[in-house]
One Martini backbone bead per residue (centre of mass of N, CA, C, O) as a GRO file, in nm:
protein
  143
    1MET     BB    1   2.217   6.526  19.304
    2PRO     BB    2   2.301   6.313  19.112
    3ASP     BB    3   2.308   6.116  18.837
    4ILE     BB    4   2.029   5.894  18.858
    5ALA     BB    5   1.867   5.809  18.586
    6PRO     BB    6   1.956   5.504  18.529
    7GLU     BB    7   1.883   5.396  18.816
    8VAL     BB    8   1.575   5.456  18.789
    9VAL     BB    9   1.509   5.316  18.535
   10SER     BB   10   1.597   5.038  18.633
   11ILE     BB   11   1.421   5.000  18.863
   12ALA     BB   12   1.150   5.046  18.715
   13GLU     BB   13   1.190   4.806  18.514
   14ALA     BB   14   1.197   4.586  18.738
   15SER     BB   15   0.935   4.652  18.899
   16LEU     BB   16   0.753   4.627  18.598
   17GLY     BB   17   0.869   4.437  18.387
   18GLY     BB   18   0.923   4.667  18.218
   19LEU     BB   19   0.857   4.951  17.955
   20GLN     BB   20   0.748   4.850  17.722
   21GLY     BB   21   0.421   5.002  17.664
   22ARG     BB   22   0.433   5.216  17.871
   23SER     BB   23   0.361   5.468  18.107
   24ALA     BB   24   0.456   5.830  18.169
   25LEU     BB   25   0.508   6.076  18.448
   26LEU     BB   26   0.672   6.393  18.419
   27ILE     BB   27   0.773   6.615  18.691
   28GLY     BB   28   0.893   6.945  18.605
   29PRO     BB   29   1.160   7.078  18.488
   30ASP     BB   30   1.285   7.030  18.188
   31GLU     BB   31   1.597   6.990  18.278
   32GLN     BB   32   1.509   6.739  18.458
   33ARG     BB   33   1.344   6.560  18.251
   34SER     BB   34   1.527   6.512  17.984
   35GLN     BB   35   1.684   6.244  18.078
   36TYR     BB   36   1.425   6.073  18.123
   37VAL     BB   37   1.333   6.077  17.847
   38LYS     BB   38   1.532   5.966  17.690
   39LEU     BB   39   1.552   5.680  17.840
   40LEU     BB   40   1.233   5.611  17.797
   41ARG     BB   41   1.242   5.609  17.486
   42GLN     BB   42   1.468   5.381  17.477
   43ALA     BB   43   1.249   5.184  17.643
   44ARG     BB   44   0.980   5.212  17.467
   45MET     BB   45   0.771   5.400  17.570
   46LYS     BB   46   0.441   5.481  17.474
   47TYR     BB   47   0.424   5.717  17.702
   48VAL     BB   48   0.544   6.070  17.777
   49TYR     BB   49   0.458   6.275  18.016
   50GLN     BB   50   0.456   6.634  18.060
   51GLU     BB   51   0.530   6.864  18.351
   52GLU     BB   52   0.569   7.126  18.577
   53THR     BB   53   0.313   7.044  18.748
   54PRO     BB   54   0.078   6.874  18.968
   55GLU     BB   55  -0.213   6.969  18.875
   56ARG     BB   56  -0.287   6.701  18.677
   57VAL     BB   57  -0.224   6.430  18.790
   58SER     BB   58  -0.515   6.298  18.827
   59ASP     BB   59  -0.568   6.283  18.508
   60ILE     BB   60  -0.300   6.091  18.438
   61LEU     BB   61  -0.271   5.833  18.630
   62PRO     BB   62  -0.463   5.630  18.473
   63HIS     BB   63  -0.220   5.612  18.226
   64VAL     BB   64   0.005   5.521  18.435
   65GLN     BB   65   0.304   5.346  18.580
   66LEU     BB   66   0.490   5.619  18.605
   67LEU     BB   67   0.638   5.852  18.853
   68ILE     BB   68   0.833   6.157  18.804
   69TYR     BB   69   0.965   6.370  19.062
   70THR     BB   70   1.118   6.698  19.000
   71PRO     BB   71   1.111   6.964  19.169
   72ALA     BB   72   1.121   7.274  19.219
   73PHE     BB   73   1.299   7.546  19.368
   74ALA     BB   74   1.322   7.737  19.663
   75ARG     BB   75   1.395   8.017  19.862
   76SER     BB   76   1.416   8.029  20.188
   77GLU     BB   77   1.494   8.126  20.532
   78SER     BB   78   1.565   7.800  20.575
   79GLY     BB   79   1.612   7.747  20.276
   80ARG     BB   80   1.556   7.465  20.081
   81THR     BB   81   1.244   7.420  19.891
   82ALA     BB   82   0.990   7.230  19.776
   83LEU     BB   83   0.809   7.307  19.484
   84PRO     BB   84   0.559   7.136  19.504
   85TYR     BB   85   0.355   6.948  19.702
   86LEU     BB   86   0.261   6.605  19.684
   87SER     BB   87  -0.022   6.448  19.762
   88ALA     BB   88  -0.210   6.192  19.851
   89ALA     BB   89  -0.478   6.278  19.744
   90ARG     BB   90  -0.415   6.335  19.469
   91ILE     BB   91  -0.335   6.038  19.398
   92ALA     BB   92  -0.569   5.894  19.501
   93LYS     BB   93  -0.764   6.042  19.281
   94GLY     BB   94  -0.588   5.902  19.034
   95CYS     BB   95  -0.647   5.590  19.156
   96GLU     BB   96  -0.920   5.519  19.111
   97GLY     BB   97  -0.968   5.199  19.006
   98ARG     BB   98  -0.700   5.065  19.011
   99ARG     BB   99  -0.502   4.775  18.880
  100THR     BB  100  -0.236   4.903  18.858
  101PRO     BB  101   0.065   4.974  18.891
  102LEU     BB  102   0.237   5.227  19.074
  103LEU     BB  103   0.531   5.413  19.036
  104ILE     BB  104   0.721   5.639  19.260
  105PHE     BB  105   0.948   5.916  19.227
  106ASP     BB  106   1.135   6.101  19.463
  107LEU     BB  107   1.379   6.353  19.345
  108ALA     BB  108   1.431   6.500  19.591
  109PRO     BB  109   1.633   6.573  19.862
  110SER     BB  110   1.348   6.592  19.980
  111THR     BB  111   1.051   6.547  20.068
  112SER     BB  112   0.755   6.588  19.803
  113VAL     BB  113   0.610   6.319  19.882
  114GLU     BB  114   0.361   6.203  20.039
  115GLU     BB  115   0.396   5.906  20.235
  116LEU     BB  116   0.099   5.801  20.226
  117ALA     BB  117   0.101   5.704  19.914
  118GLY     BB  118   0.233   5.425  19.971
  119LEU     BB  119  -0.032   5.304  20.089
  120LEU     BB  120  -0.169   5.276  19.855
  121PRO     BB  121  -0.299   5.091  19.644
  122ALA     BB  122  -0.054   5.000  19.390
  123VAL     BB  123   0.167   5.172  19.555
  124CYS     BB  124   0.516   5.271  19.487
  125LEU     BB  125   0.732   5.457  19.704
  126TYR     BB  126   1.039   5.662  19.627
  127THR     BB  127   1.217   5.797  19.851
  128PRO     BB  128   1.496   5.956  19.887
  129ALA     BB  129   1.602   5.764  20.089
  130ASP     BB  130   1.564   5.496  19.948
  131LEU     BB  131   1.763   5.596  19.710
  132GLN     BB  132   2.013   5.618  19.894
  133HIS     BB  133   2.008   5.322  20.000
  134ILE     BB  134   2.013   5.169  19.719
  135LEU     BB  135   2.275   5.314  19.609
  136TYR     BB  136   2.471   5.258  19.840
  137LYS     BB  137   2.462   4.949  19.797
  138ALA     BB  138   2.558   4.944  19.512
  139GLU     BB  139   2.828   5.079  19.549
  140MET     BB  140   2.929   4.864  19.752
  141LYS     BB  141   2.931   4.633  19.554
  142ALA     BB  142   3.114   4.768  19.340
  143SER     BB  143   3.373   4.782  19.554
   0.00000   0.00000   0.00000
């Protein structure tokens, strides 16, 4: 996937009504998170939490309004697969009692966040297919 960090941050800013004073959780390898960290800090986010894996996602979700998931990849016999998969159950556990919106961006080439998470109250999930569609429409308008 090409560098879409500016577009993702722009969508997040529009969806949340601004990023200043809000918090984010970025999950994935450092080299994939770094461009988002820079842009989110420029947007004056209050806190930008960073994790290599989604193991602690349930503990951190109550403190954030934005989750950007850029999972590491491993080769398998059938091709490239994202590891690890972020389950809706793990997200639901972190959203217990949540009253503020949570925006989730799944930035893997194929789905790596269970799509049922998008059905949770106060959760808005952007899948890879959603992002392709949005970015394609934006590119067509620019042409």
